[in-house]
PDB file of C-alpha atoms in Angstrom:
ATOM      1  CA  MET A   1      -0.254   0.176  -0.076  1.00 86.00           C
ATOM      2  CA  GLN A   2       1.416   3.121  -0.839  1.00 91.00           C
ATOM      3  CA  ARG A   3       2.752   5.712   1.837  1.00 92.00           C
ATOM      4  CA  TYR A   4       2.268   9.689   1.770  1.00 94.00           C
ATOM      5  CA  PHE A   5       3.835  12.248   3.951  1.00 94.00           C
ATOM      6  CA  ILE A   6       1.865  14.993   4.673  1.00 94.00           C
ATOM      7  CA  ALA A   7       1.577  18.405   6.567  1.00 92.00           C
ATOM      8  CA  GLN A   8      -0.292  18.249  10.222  1.00 93.00           C
ATOM      9  CA  GLU A   9      -2.704  20.671   8.651  1.00 94.00           C
ATOM     10  CA  GLN A  10      -3.983  18.827   6.209  1.00 96.00           C
ATOM     11  CA  ILE A  11      -5.228  16.183   8.650  1.00 96.00           C
ATOM     12  CA  VAL A  12      -8.855  17.616   9.964  1.00 92.00           C
ATOM     13  CA  GLU A  13     -10.969  15.581  12.054  1.00 92.00           C
ATOM     14  CA  THR A  14     -11.542  12.268  10.524  1.00 95.00           C
ATOM     15  CA  SER A  15     -10.509  13.272   6.881  1.00 96.00           C
ATOM     16  CA  ILE A  16      -7.054  14.291   5.546  1.00 97.00           C
ATOM     17  CA  ARG A  17      -6.440  16.887   2.304  1.00 96.00           C
ATOM     18  CA  LEU A  18      -3.997  15.780  -0.162  1.00 96.00           C
ATOM     19  CA  VAL A  19      -2.708  17.843  -2.479  1.00 94.00           C
ATOM     20  CA  GLY A  20       0.384  19.020  -4.551  1.00 92.00           C
ATOM     21  CA  ASP A  21       2.847  16.110  -6.095  1.00 91.00           C
ATOM     22  CA  ASP A  22       0.533  13.253  -4.156  1.00 94.00           C
ATOM     23  CA  VAL A  23      -2.407  14.333  -6.484  1.00 95.00           C
ATOM     24  CA  HIS A  24      -0.301  13.690  -9.302  1.00 93.00           C
ATOM     25  CA  HIS A  25       1.079  10.423  -8.061  1.00 93.00           C
ATOM     26  CA  ILE A  26      -2.391   9.020  -6.666  1.00 96.00           C
ATOM     27  CA  LYS A  27      -4.285  10.135  -9.954  1.00 92.00           C
ATOM     28  CA  ASN A  28      -1.863   9.231 -12.657  1.00 92.00           C
ATOM     29  CA  VAL A  29       0.864   7.009 -11.625  1.00 93.00           C
ATOM     30  CA  MET A  30      -0.574   4.779  -8.524  1.00 94.00           C
ATOM     31  CA  ARG A  31      -4.402   5.181 -10.952  1.00 94.00           C
ATOM     32  CA  ASN A  32      -6.067   4.938  -7.245  1.00 94.00           C
ATOM     33  CA  LYS A  33      -9.518   5.899  -7.622  1.00 94.00           C
ATOM     34  CA  PRO A  34     -12.703   6.481  -4.345  1.00 95.00           C
ATOM     35  CA  GLY A  35     -12.882   3.220  -2.304  1.00 96.00           C
ATOM     36  CA  ASP A  36      -8.939   2.943  -2.785  1.00 96.00           C
ATOM     37  CA  ARG A  37      -6.818   3.009   0.534  1.00 96.00           C
ATOM     38  CA  ILE A  38      -3.436   4.775   1.291  1.00 96.00           C
ATOM     39  CA  ILE A  39      -1.191   5.267   3.989  1.00 96.00           C
ATOM     40  CA  CYS A  40      -0.806   8.752   5.471  1.00 95.00           C
ATOM     41  CA  CYS A  41       1.986  10.396   8.141  1.00 94.00           C
ATOM     42  CA  ALA A  42       2.404  13.284   9.071  1.00 91.00           C
ATOM     43  CA  GLY A  43       5.693  12.585  10.549  1.00 84.00           C
ATOM     44  CA  GLN A  44       4.475  12.458  14.568  1.00 83.00           C
ATOM     45  CA  GLY A  45       5.595   8.798  14.427  1.00 82.00           C
ATOM     46  CA  LEU A  46       1.441   7.520  13.485  1.00 89.00           C
ATOM     47  CA  ASP A  47       0.071   5.690  10.250  1.00 93.00           C
ATOM     48  CA  TYR A  48      -3.270   6.865   9.088  1.00 96.00           C
ATOM     49  CA  LEU A  49      -4.847   4.104   7.010  1.00 96.00           C
ATOM     50  CA  ALA A  50      -7.461   6.284   4.795  1.00 97.00           C
ATOM     51  CA  GLU A  51      -9.784   5.695   1.899  1.00 97.00           C
ATOM     52  CA  ILE A  52     -10.012   7.834  -0.796  1.00 97.00           C
ATOM     53  CA  GLU A  53     -13.305   9.286  -0.887  1.00 96.00           C
ATOM     54  CA  SER A  54     -13.075  12.135  -4.008  1.00 95.00           C
ATOM     55  CA  ILE A  55     -10.461  12.985  -6.381  1.00 94.00           C
ATOM     56  CA  ASP A  56     -11.442  16.352  -7.655  1.00 90.00           C
ATOM     57  CA  GLY A  57      -9.112  18.472  -9.745  1.00 85.00           C
ATOM     58  CA  ASP A  58      -6.356  19.387  -7.177  1.00 90.00           C
ATOM     59  CA  GLN A  59      -6.945  17.627  -4.358  1.00 94.00           C
ATOM     60  CA  ILE A  60      -8.029  14.430  -3.264  1.00 96.00           C
ATOM     61  CA  ILE A  61     -10.352  13.915   0.386  1.00 97.00           C
ATOM     62  CA  ALA A  62      -9.690  10.665   1.937  1.00 97.00           C
ATOM     63  CA  ARG A  63     -11.194   9.459   4.933  1.00 97.00           C
ATOM     64  CA  ILE A  64      -9.131   8.325   7.855  1.00 97.00           C
ATOM     65  CA  VAL A  65      -9.765   4.790   8.920  1.00 97.00           C
ATOM     66  CA  GLU A  66      -7.775   4.002  11.230  1.00 96.00           C
ATOM     67  CA  ARG A  67      -4.475   5.305  13.180  1.00 94.00           C
ATOM     68  CA  THR A  68      -1.751   3.102  14.706  1.00 93.00           C
ATOM     69  CA  PRO A  69       1.926   3.819  15.899  1.00 91.00           C
ATOM     70  CA  SER A  70       4.698   3.731  12.853  1.00 87.00           C
ATOM     71  CA  ARG A  71       7.024   0.925  12.829  1.00 86.00           C
ATOM     72  CA  GLY A  72       9.398   2.144  10.935  1.00 84.00           C
ATOM     73  CA  GLU A  73      11.258   4.409  13.294  1.00 90.00           C
ATOM     74  CA  PRO A  74      14.537   3.254  15.142  1.00 93.00           C
ATOM     75  CA  ARG A  75      14.656   4.128  18.412  1.00 92.00           C
ATOM     76  CA  THR A  76      18.267   5.467  18.234  1.00 96.00           C
ATOM     77  CA  LYS A  77      18.692   8.672  16.140  1.00 97.00           C
ATOM     78  CA  VAL A  78      22.006   8.566  13.839  1.00 98.00           C
ATOM     79  CA  LEU A  79      22.591  12.089  12.478  1.00 98.00           C
ATOM     80  CA  ILE A  80      24.931  12.038   9.918  1.00 98.00           C
ATOM     81  CA  ALA A  81      27.032  14.609   9.187  1.00 98.00           C
ATOM     82  CA  GLN A  82      28.631  14.611   5.713  1.00 98.00           C
ATOM     83  CA  SER A  83      31.081  16.525   4.004  1.00 97.00           C
ATOM     84  CA  LEU A  84      29.952  17.748   0.743  1.00 95.00           C
ATOM     85  CA  PRO A  85      30.903  14.835  -1.805  1.00 94.00           C
ATOM     86  CA  LYS A  86      31.277  15.397  -5.832  1.00 92.00           C
ATOM     87  CA  GLY A  87      28.729  14.260  -8.210  1.00 90.00           C
ATOM     88  CA  ASP A  88      25.288  13.068  -6.707  1.00 92.00           C
ATOM     89  CA  LYS A  89      27.021  11.001  -3.763  1.00 95.00           C
ATOM     90  CA  LEU A  90      25.191  13.347  -1.453  1.00 96.00           C
ATOM     91  CA  GLU A  91      21.680  12.333  -2.886  1.00 97.00           C
ATOM     92  CA  TRP A  92      22.914   8.603  -2.914  1.00 97.00           C
ATOM     93  CA  ILE A  93      23.661   9.126   1.033  1.00 98.00           C
ATOM     94  CA  LEU A  94      20.329  10.953   1.616  1.00 98.00           C
ATOM     95  CA  GLN A  95      18.526   8.325  -0.255  1.00 98.00           C
ATOM     96  CA  LYS A  96      19.900   5.152   1.198  1.00 98.00           C
ATOM     97  CA  GLY A  97      20.597   6.722   4.393  1.00 98.00           C
ATOM     98  CA  THR A  98      16.909   7.380   4.923  1.00 97.00           C
ATOM     99  CA  GLU A  99      16.168   3.788   3.912  1.00 96.00           C
ATOM    100  CA  LEU A 100      18.360   2.751   6.787  1.00 96.00           C
ATOM    101  CA  GLY A 101      17.370   4.985   9.588  1.00 96.00           C
ATOM    102  CA  ALA A 102      19.256   8.275   9.672  1.00 97.00           C
ATOM    103  CA  SER A 103      17.244  10.579  11.478  1.00 97.00           C
ATOM    104  CA  ALA A 104      19.197  13.943  10.109  1.00 98.00           C
ATOM    105  CA  PHE A 105      21.531  14.734   7.458  1.00 98.00           C
ATOM    106  CA  LEU A 106      24.220  17.871   7.866  1.00 98.00           C
ATOM    107  CA  PRO A 107      25.958  18.708   5.046  1.00 96.00           C
ATOM    108  CA  PHE A 108      29.417  20.475   5.506  1.00 96.00           C
ATOM    109  CA  SER A 109      32.034  22.191   4.205  1.00 95.00           C
ATOM    110  CA  SER A 110      35.691  20.810   5.442  1.00 94.00           C
ATOM    111  CA  GLU A 111      39.401  21.965   4.422  1.00 92.00           C
ATOM    112  CA  ARG A 112      39.203  18.878   1.605  1.00 90.00           C
ATOM    113  CA  SER A 113      35.840  19.298   0.503  1.00 90.00           C
ATOM    114  CA  ILE A 114      35.897  20.078  -3.412  1.00 86.00           C
ATOM    115  CA  VAL A 115      32.561  20.537  -3.986  1.00 83.00           C
ATOM    116  CA  LYS A 116      31.484  24.293  -3.529  1.00 81.00           C
ATOM    117  CA  ILE A 117      27.719  25.726  -3.606  1.00 80.00           C
ATOM    118  CA  ASP A 118      26.764  28.497  -4.890  1.00 79.00           C
ATOM    119  CA  ALA A 119      24.943  30.381  -1.912  1.00 79.00           C
ATOM    120  CA  ARG A 120      22.449  31.214  -4.902  1.00 83.00           C
ATOM    121  CA  LYS A 121      21.546  28.119  -6.107  1.00 84.00           C
ATOM    122  CA  ILE A 122      21.027  26.829  -2.142  1.00 89.00           C
ATOM    123  CA  GLY A 123      16.989  26.785  -1.940  1.00 88.00           C
ATOM    124  CA  LYS A 124      16.931  24.636  -4.953  1.00 91.00           C
ATOM    125  CA  LYS A 125      19.324  21.880  -3.728  1.00 92.00           C
ATOM    126  CA  ARG A 126      17.788  21.830  -0.213  1.00 92.00           C
ATOM    127  CA  GLU A 127      14.612  21.603  -1.884  1.00 93.00           C
ATOM    128  CA  ARG A 128      15.595  18.646  -3.954  1.00 95.00           C
ATOM    129  CA  TRP A 129      17.114  16.867  -1.585  1.00 96.00           C
ATOM    130  CA  GLU A 130      14.123  17.310   0.893  1.00 95.00           C
ATOM    131  CA  ARG A 131      12.494  15.582  -2.045  1.00 95.00           C
ATOM    132  CA  ILE A 132      14.668  12.527  -2.139  1.00 97.00           C
ATOM    133  CA  VAL A 133      14.316  12.022   1.393  1.00 97.00           C
ATOM    134  CA  LYS A 134      10.655  12.165   1.187  1.00 95.00           C
ATOM    135  CA  GLU A 135      10.671   9.617  -1.145  1.00 95.00           C
ATOM    136  CA  ALA A 136      12.711   7.470   0.520  1.00 96.00           C
ATOM    137  CA  ALA A 137      11.077   8.030   3.880  1.00 95.00           C
ATOM    138  CA  GLU A 138       7.885   6.782   1.757  1.00 93.00           C
ATOM    139  CA  GLN A 139       9.016   3.816   0.101  1.00 93.00           C
ATOM    140  CA  ALA A 140      10.860   2.536   3.360  1.00 92.00           C
ATOM    141  CA  HIS A 141       7.752   3.261   5.602  1.00 91.00           C
ATOM    142  CA  ARG A 142       9.184   5.691   7.763  1.00 92.00           C
ATOM    143  CA  GLY A 143       7.423   7.384  10.544  1.00 91.00           C
ATOM    144  CA  LYS A 144       9.032  10.862  10.732  1.00 92.00           C
ATOM    145  CA  LEU A 145      11.049  12.401   8.327  1.00 93.00           C
ATOM    146  CA  PRO A 146      14.829  12.792   7.942  1.00 96.00           C
ATOM    147  CA  THR A 147      16.035  17.084   8.641  1.00 96.00           C
ATOM    148  CA  VAL A 148      18.200  18.258   5.817  1.00 97.00           C
ATOM    149  CA  ALA A 149      19.814  21.429   7.570  1.00 96.00           C
ATOM    150  CA  THR A 150      21.684  24.076   4.791  1.00 94.00           C
ATOM    151  CA  PRO A 151      25.226  23.459   3.981  1.00 94.00           C
ATOM    152  CA  MET A 152      27.433  24.557   6.815  1.00 95.00           C
ATOM    153  CA  SER A 153      30.868  25.665   7.292  1.00 95.00           C
ATOM    154  CA  TRP A 154      33.896  23.368   9.545  1.00 96.00           C
ATOM    155  CA  LYS A 155      33.023  26.074  12.121  1.00 97.00           C
ATOM    156  CA  ALA A 156      29.919  25.655  12.200  1.00 97.00           C
ATOM    157  CA  LEU A 157      29.951  21.807  12.743  1.00 98.00           C
ATOM    158  CA  LEU A 158      32.198  22.251  15.336  1.00 98.00           C
ATOM    159  CA  GLN A 159      29.814  24.350  17.496  1.00 97.00           C
ATOM    160  CA  GLU A 160      27.406  20.998  16.497  1.00 97.00           C
ATOM    161  CA  ILE A 161      29.779  18.843  18.268  1.00 97.00           C
ATOM    162  CA  GLY A 162      29.907  20.763  21.290  1.00 95.00           C
ATOM    163  CA  ASN A 163      26.047  20.855  21.495  1.00 95.00           C
ATOM    164  CA  ARG A 164      25.921  17.148  21.080  1.00 96.00           C
ATOM    165  CA  GLU A 165      26.357  14.451  23.999  1.00 94.00           C
ATOM    166  CA  CYS A 166      28.069  11.528  21.475  1.00 97.00           C
ATOM    167  CA  ALA A 167      29.632  13.138  18.541  1.00 98.00           C
ATOM    168  CA  TRP A 168      31.647  10.305  16.617  1.00 98.00           C
ATOM    169  CA  ILE A 169      34.348  11.264  13.690  1.00 98.00           C
ATOM    170  CA  ALA A 170      35.359   8.433  11.391  1.00 97.00           C
ATOM    171  CA  TYR A 171      39.328   8.679  10.414  1.00 95.00           C
ATOM    172  CA  GLU A 172      41.046   6.573   8.103  1.00 90.00           C
ATOM    173  CA  LYS A 173      44.032   6.851  10.301  1.00 89.00           C
ATOM    174  CA  GLY A 174      42.795   5.473  13.472  1.00 85.00           C
ATOM    175  CA  GLY A 175      40.482   5.621  16.355  1.00 92.00           C
ATOM    176  CA  LEU A 176      38.315   3.623  18.323  1.00 95.00           C
ATOM    177  CA  PRO A 177      37.022   0.403  16.798  1.00 95.00           C
ATOM    178  CA  LEU A 178      33.207   1.239  15.894  1.00 94.00           C
ATOM    179  CA  ALA A 179      32.513  -1.773  17.789  1.00 91.00           C
ATOM    180  CA  GLU A 180      34.019  -0.478  21.159  1.00 95.00           C
ATOM    181  CA  ALA A 181      32.726   3.347  20.693  1.00 95.00           C
ATOM    182  CA  MET A 182      29.022   1.426  20.946  1.00 94.00           C
ATOM    183  CA  ALA A 183      29.731   0.619  24.505  1.00 92.00           C
ATOM    184  CA  SER A 184      29.205   3.935  25.183  1.00 90.00           C
ATOM    185  CA  ALA A 185      26.957   4.774  22.801  1.00 93.00           C
ATOM    186  CA  LYS A 186      23.876   7.278  23.650  1.00 94.00           C
ATOM    187  CA  ASP A 187      19.979   7.204  22.028  1.00 95.00           C
ATOM    188  CA  GLU A 188      21.669  10.496  19.187  1.00 97.00           C
ATOM    189  CA  ILE A 189      24.781  10.008  17.468  1.00 98.00           C
ATOM    190  CA  LEU A 190      26.127  12.561  15.936  1.00 98.00           C
ATOM    191  CA  LEU A 191      28.175  10.547  13.013  1.00 98.00           C
ATOM    192  CA  ILE A 192      30.747  12.730  11.187  1.00 98.00           C
ATOM    193  CA  VAL A 193      31.874  11.703   7.652  1.00 98.00           C
ATOM    194  CA  GLY A 194      34.869  13.719   6.187  1.00 96.00           C
ATOM    195  CA  PRO A 195      34.993  14.288   1.869  1.00 94.00           C
ATOM    196  CA  GLU A 196      37.085  11.956  -0.953  1.00 93.00           C
ATOM    197  CA  GLY A 197      40.515  13.293   0.727  1.00 91.00           C
ATOM    198  CA  GLY A 198      39.653  12.543   4.297  1.00 93.00           C
ATOM    199  CA  PHE A 199      40.074  15.436   6.924  1.00 96.00           C
ATOM    200  CA  THR A 200      43.394  17.235   7.948  1.00 95.00           C
ATOM    201  CA  GLU A 201      44.908  16.112  11.068  1.00 96.00           C
ATOM    202  CA  SER A 202      44.184  19.869  12.327  1.00 97.00           C
ATOM    203  CA  GLU A 203      40.594  19.246  12.013  1.00 97.00           C
ATOM    204  CA  ILE A 204      40.864  15.828  14.045  1.00 97.00           C
ATOM    205  CA  GLU A 205      42.717  18.045  17.116  1.00 97.00           C
ATOM    206  CA  GLU A 206      39.688  20.439  16.467  1.00 98.00           C
ATOM    207  CA  ALA A 207      37.085  18.103  16.011  1.00 98.00           C
ATOM    208  CA  LYS A 208      38.568  16.366  19.446  1.00 97.00           C
ATOM    209  CA  GLU A 209      38.472  19.604  21.145  1.00 97.00           C
ATOM    210  CA  ALA A 210      35.106  19.887  20.577  1.00 98.00           C
ATOM    211  CA  GLY A 211      34.137  16.531  22.084  1.00 97.00           C
ATOM    212  CA  ALA A 212      34.038  14.370  18.880  1.00 98.00           C
ATOM    213  CA  VAL A 213      35.483  10.729  19.671  1.00 97.00           C
ATOM    214  CA  PRO A 214      37.588   9.444  16.034  1.00 97.00           C
ATOM    215  CA  ILE A 215      36.399   6.142  15.416  1.00 97.00           C
ATOM    216  CA  SER A 216      37.401   3.654  13.007  1.00 96.00           C
ATOM    217  CA  LEU A 217      35.614   1.612  10.761  1.00 94.00           C
ATOM    218  CA  GLY A 218      38.132  -1.256  10.252  1.00 91.00           C
ATOM    219  CA  SER A 219      41.060  -1.893   8.033  1.00 90.00           C
ATOM    220  CA  ARG A 220      39.542  -0.941   4.496  1.00 91.00           C
ATOM    221  CA  ILE A 221      39.618   2.064   2.985  1.00 91.00           C
ATOM    222  CA  LEU A 222      35.807   3.370   2.405  1.00 94.00           C
ATOM    223  CA  ARG A 223      34.860   6.149  -0.141  1.00 95.00           C
ATOM    224  CA  THR A 224      33.069   8.363   1.204  1.00 95.00           C
ATOM    225  CA  GLU A 225      29.390   7.496   0.534  1.00 97.00           C
ATOM    226  CA  THR A 226      29.996   4.436   1.980  1.00 97.00           C
ATOM    227  CA  ALA A 227      31.432   5.264   4.844  1.00 97.00           C
ATOM    228  CA  PRO A 228      28.460   6.743   6.767  1.00 98.00           C
ATOM    229  CA  LEU A 229      25.867   3.936   5.558  1.00 98.00           C
ATOM    230  CA  MET A 230      28.368   1.139   6.534  1.00 97.00           C
ATOM    231  CA  ALA A 231      28.178   2.807  10.447  1.00 97.00           C
ATOM    232  CA  LEU A 232      24.777   3.681  10.197  1.00 97.00           C
ATOM    233  CA  SER A 233      23.846   0.109   9.182  1.00 97.00           C
ATOM    234  CA  CYS A 234      26.610  -1.386  12.136  1.00 96.00           C
ATOM    235  CA  ILE A 235      24.877   1.327  14.884  1.00 97.00           C
ATOM    236  CA  LEU A 236      21.363   0.186  14.232  1.00 96.00           C
ATOM    237  CA  PHE A 237      22.416  -3.569  14.426  1.00 95.00           C
ATOM    238  CA  ALA A 238      24.307  -3.188  17.441  1.00 94.00           C
ATOM    239  CA  ARG A 239      21.317  -0.993  18.905  1.00 93.00           C
ATOM    240  CA  GLN A 240      19.174  -3.932  18.203  1.00 91.00           C
ATOM    241  CA  ASP A 241      17.536  -1.018  16.063  1.00 90.00           C
ATOM    242  CA  LEU A 242      17.039  -2.352  12.667  1.00 81.00           C
ATOM    243  CA  GLY A 243      13.151  -3.150  13.152  1.00 69.00           C
ATOM    244  CA  GLY A 244      11.382  -6.432  12.713  1.00 54.00           C
ATOM    245  CA  GLU A 245      10.304  -8.500  15.787  1.00 48.00           C
TER     246      GLU A 245
END
Protein backbone atom coordinates (compact mmCIF):
# COMPACT_ATOMS: atom_id res chain seq x y z
CA MET A 1 0.00 0.00 0.00
CA GLN A 2 1.42 3.37 -1.02
CA ARG A 3 2.56 5.77 1.70
CA TYR A 4 2.49 9.59 1.66
CA PHE A 5 4.05 12.14 4.01
CA ILE A 6 1.75 15.07 4.66
CA ALA A 7 1.66 18.21 6.79
CA GLN A 8 -0.21 18.06 10.09
CA GLU A 9 -2.61 20.78 8.91
CA GLN A 10 -3.79 18.50 6.09
CA ILE A 11 -5.53 16.37 8.72
CA VAL A 12 -8.93 17.83 9.61
CA GLU A 13 -10.90 15.80 12.16
CA THR A 14 -11.57 12.47 10.42
CA SER A 15 -10.37 13.43 6.93
CA ILE A 16 -7.10 14.07 5.10
CA ARG A 17 -6.72 16.55 2.25
CA LEU A 18 -3.95 15.63 -0.19
CA VAL A 19 -2.52 18.26 -2.54
CA GLY A 20 0.43 18.95 -4.81
CA ASP A 21 2.63 16.20 -6.21
CA ASP A 22 0.82 13.57 -4.13
CA VAL A 23 -2.36 14.18 -6.13
CA HIS A 24 -0.50 13.58 -9.41
CA HIS A 25 1.07 10.42 -8.04
CA ILE A 26 -2.21 9.00 -6.74
CA LYS A 27 -4.20 9.88 -9.89
CA ASN A 28 -1.74 9.33 -12.71
CA VAL A 29 0.96 7.00 -11.41
CA MET A 30 -0.89 4.70 -9.02
CA ARG A 31 -4.23 5.26 -10.81
CA ASN A 32 -6.12 5.03 -7.55
CA LYS A 33 -9.87 5.51 -7.47
CA PRO A 34 -12.39 6.37 -4.74
CA GLY A 35 -12.61 3.40 -2.41
CA ASP A 36 -8.87 2.61 -2.65
CA ARG A 37 -6.83 2.88 0.51
CA ILE A 38 -3.52 4.63 1.19
CA ILE A 39 -1.30 5.27 4.22
CA CYS A 40 -0.54 8.83 5.30
CA CYS A 41 1.97 10.03 7.88
CA ALA A 42 2.41 13.54 9.28
CA GLY A 43 5.86 12.83 10.67
CA GLN A 44 4.70 12.51 14.27
CA GLY A 45 5.13 8.74 14.54
CA LEU A 46 1.53 7.87 13.62
CA ASP A 47 0.28 6.11 10.49
CA TYR A 48 -3.16 6.95 9.12
CA LEU A 49 -4.90 4.30 7.05
CA ALA A 50 -7.22 6.32 4.83
CA GLU A 51 -9.82 5.51 2.16
CA ILE A 52 -10.08 7.83 -0.83
CA GLU A 53 -13.50 9.49 -0.92
CA SER A 54 -13.11 11.98 -3.77
CA ILE A 55 -10.61 12.99 -6.44
CA ASP A 56 -11.40 16.51 -7.54
CA GLY A 57 -8.97 18.47 -9.70
CA ASP A 58 -5.97 19.43 -7.60
CA GLN A 59 -7.04 17.81 -4.33
CA ILE A 60 -7.99 14.42 -2.93
CA ILE A 61 -10.07 13.86 0.17
CA ALA A 62 -9.54 10.62 2.10
CA ARG A 63 -11.41 9.39 5.18
CA ILE A 64 -9.29 8.19 8.12
CA VAL A 65 -10.08 4.55 8.81
CA GLU A 66 -7.45 3.76 11.46
CA ARG A 67 -4.59 5.33 13.39
CA THR A 68 -1.61 3.17 14.41
CA PRO A 69 1.93 3.85 15.70
CA SER A 70 4.53 3.89 12.93
CA ARG A 71 6.78 0.82 12.95
CA GLY A 72 9.48 2.22 10.68
CA GLU A 73 11.28 4.49 13.16
CA PRO A 74 14.45 3.37 14.98
CA ARG A 75 14.77 4.34 18.64
CA THR A 76 18.34 5.50 18.06
CA LYS A 77 18.68 8.86 16.33
CA VAL A 78 21.73 8.93 14.06
CA LEU A 79 22.52 12.33 12.57
CA ILE A 80 24.85 12.05 9.58
CA ALA A 81 27.17 15.03 9.16
CA GLN A 82 28.61 14.57 5.67
CA SER A 83 31.34 16.68 4.10
CA LEU A 84 30.10 17.71 0.66
CA PRO A 85 31.17 15.04 -1.87
CA LYS A 86 31.49 15.27 -5.64
CA GLY A 87 28.73 14.57 -8.15
CA ASP A 88 25.49 13.02 -6.97
CA LYS A 89 27.06 11.15 -4.04
CA LEU A 90 25.24 13.26 -1.45
CA GLU A 91 21.91 12.40 -3.06
CA TRP A 92 22.83 8.71 -2.78
CA ILE A 93 23.68 9.17 0.91
CA LEU A 94 20.40 11.00 1.53
CA GLN A 95 18.33 8.33 -0.19
CA LYS A 96 19.98 5.25 1.27
CA GLY A 97 20.58 6.83 4.66
CA THR A 98 16.87 7.61 4.90
CA GLU A 99 15.94 4.06 3.93
CA LEU A 100 18.27 2.66 6.59
CA GLY A 101 17.01 4.93 9.39
CA ALA A 102 19.05 8.15 9.67
CA SER A 103 17.15 10.88 11.51
CA ALA A 104 18.92 13.93 10.03
CA PHE A 105 21.58 15.02 7.55
CA LEU A 106 24.03 17.89 8.10
CA PRO A 107 26.07 18.67 4.94
CA PHE A 108 29.20 20.71 5.62
CA SER A 109 32.36 22.02 3.99
CA SER A 110 35.78 20.96 5.24
CA GLU A 111 39.33 21.78 4.13
CA ARG A 112 39.52 19.07 1.47
CA SER A 113 35.95 19.45 0.20
CA ILE A 114 36.07 19.94 -3.55
CA VAL A 115 32.44 20.92 -4.00
CA LYS A 116 31.44 24.51 -3.33
CA ILE A 117 27.73 25.29 -3.52
CA ASP A 118 26.73 28.69 -4.89
CA ALA A 119 24.77 30.48 -2.17
CA ARG A 120 22.19 31.47 -4.82
CA LYS A 121 21.50 27.80 -5.57
CA ILE A 122 21.21 26.47 -2.01
CA GLY A 123 17.43 26.90 -1.96
CA LYS A 124 16.91 24.76 -5.06
CA LYS A 125 19.46 22.22 -3.85
CA ARG A 126 17.66 21.80 -0.54
CA GLU A 127 14.31 21.42 -2.31
CA ARG A 128 15.74 18.57 -4.36
CA TRP A 129 17.41 16.96 -1.33
CA GLU A 130 14.19 17.18 0.71
CA ARG A 131 12.23 15.62 -2.15
CA ILE A 132 14.71 12.73 -2.32
CA VAL A 133 14.39 12.20 1.45
CA LYS A 134 10.58 12.35 1.31
CA GLU A 135 10.37 9.75 -1.46
CA ALA A 136 12.85 7.47 0.31
CA ALA A 137 11.01 7.82 3.63
CA GLU A 138 7.72 6.92 1.95
CA GLN A 139 9.27 3.90 0.23
CA ALA A 140 10.84 2.69 3.49
CA HIS A 141 7.65 3.29 5.54
CA ARG A 142 9.40 5.65 7.91
CA GLY A 143 7.34 7.25 10.67
CA LYS A 144 9.21 10.56 10.62
CA LEU A 145 10.77 12.60 7.86
CA PRO A 146 14.54 13.07 8.29
CA THR A 147 15.65 16.70 8.17
CA VAL A 148 18.27 18.11 5.81
CA ALA A 149 20.18 21.12 7.12
CA THR A 150 21.48 23.98 5.01
CA PRO A 151 25.16 23.27 4.18
CA MET A 152 27.31 24.65 6.97
CA SER A 153 30.95 25.58 7.48
CA TRP A 154 33.49 23.53 9.42
CA LYS A 155 33.35 26.11 12.20
CA ALA A 156 29.57 25.74 12.44
CA LEU A 157 29.94 21.95 12.58
CA LEU A 158 32.35 22.28 15.50
CA GLN A 159 29.62 24.18 17.34
CA GLU A 160 27.20 21.34 16.55
CA ILE A 161 29.67 18.87 18.05
CA GLY A 162 29.80 20.91 21.22
CA ASN A 163 26.01 20.77 21.50
CA ARG A 164 25.84 16.96 21.25
CA GLU A 165 26.28 14.42 24.01
CA CYS A 166 27.69 11.82 21.62
CA ALA A 167 29.68 12.74 18.48
CA TRP A 168 31.90 10.39 16.48
CA ILE A 169 34.19 11.35 13.62
CA ALA A 170 35.31 8.64 11.18
CA TYR A 171 39.10 8.74 10.72
CA GLU A 172 40.96 6.39 8.42
CA LYS A 173 44.27 6.88 10.24
CA GLY A 174 42.97 5.36 13.44
CA GLY A 175 40.49 5.75 16.21
CA LEU A 176 38.38 3.79 18.62
CA PRO A 177 37.01 0.69 16.85
CA LEU A 178 33.33 1.14 16.16
CA ALA A 179 32.46 -1.97 18.18
CA GLU A 180 34.19 -0.47 21.23
CA ALA A 181 32.61 2.94 20.70
CA MET A 182 29.19 1.27 20.83
CA ALA A 183 29.76 0.53 24.52
CA SER A 184 29.25 4.22 25.28
CA ALA A 185 26.67 4.96 22.57
CA LYS A 186 23.74 7.21 23.40
CA ASP A 187 20.21 7.36 22.00
CA GLU A 188 21.38 10.22 19.75
CA ILE A 189 24.66 10.01 17.84
CA LEU A 190 26.24 12.61 15.59
CA LEU A 191 28.25 10.68 12.98
CA ILE A 192 30.77 12.81 11.05
CA VAL A 193 32.23 11.67 7.72
CA GLY A 194 34.85 13.47 5.65
CA PRO A 195 35.21 14.16 1.91
CA GLU A 196 37.01 12.09 -0.70
CA GLY A 197 40.41 13.23 0.56
CA GLY A 198 39.58 12.69 4.21
CA PHE A 199 40.10 15.06 7.13
CA THR A 200 43.32 16.90 7.86
CA GLU A 201 45.07 16.18 11.15
CA SER A 202 44.28 19.69 12.34
CA GLU A 203 40.56 19.12 11.70
CA ILE A 204 40.66 15.91 13.72
CA GLU A 205 42.31 17.78 16.59
CA GLU A 206 39.73 20.56 16.42
CA ALA A 207 36.91 18.01 16.41
CA LYS A 208 38.41 16.26 19.44
CA GLU A 209 38.70 19.55 21.29
CA ALA A 210 35.02 20.20 20.53
CA GLY A 211 34.08 16.82 22.01
CA ALA A 212 34.09 14.36 19.10
CA VAL A 213 35.61 10.89 19.44
CA PRO A 214 37.62 9.59 16.42
CA ILE A 215 36.41 6.15 15.39
CA SER A 216 37.73 3.53 13.00
CA LEU A 217 35.47 1.76 10.50
CA GLY A 218 37.94 -1.06 9.97
CA SER A 219 41.13 -1.79 8.08
CA ARG A 220 39.66 -1.10 4.62
CA ILE A 221 39.47 2.43 3.25
CA LEU A 222 35.86 3.20 2.37
CA ARG A 223 34.55 5.70 -0.15
CA THR A 224 32.94 8.80 1.34
CA GLU A 225 29.48 7.62 0.24
CA THR A 226 30.03 4.12 1.67
CA ALA A 227 31.31 5.09 5.12
CA PRO A 228 28.15 6.72 6.58
CA LEU A 229 25.88 3.93 5.34
CA MET A 230 28.16 1.21 6.68
CA ALA A 231 28.48 2.92 10.08
CA LEU A 232 24.73 3.65 10.29
CA SER A 233 23.89 0.01 9.59
CA CYS A 234 26.37 -1.21 12.21
CA ILE A 235 25.10 1.23 14.84
CA LEU A 236 21.45 0.25 14.38
CA PHE A 237 22.31 -3.46 14.26
CA ALA A 238 24.37 -3.26 17.45
CA ARG A 239 21.55 -1.45 19.22
CA GLN A 240 18.98 -4.01 17.93
CA ASP A 241 17.31 -1.15 16.09
CA LEU A 242 17.01 -2.36 12.49
CA GLY A 243 13.36 -3.27 12.98
CA GLY A 244 11.45 -6.51 12.69
CA GLU A 245 10.45 -8.86 15.47
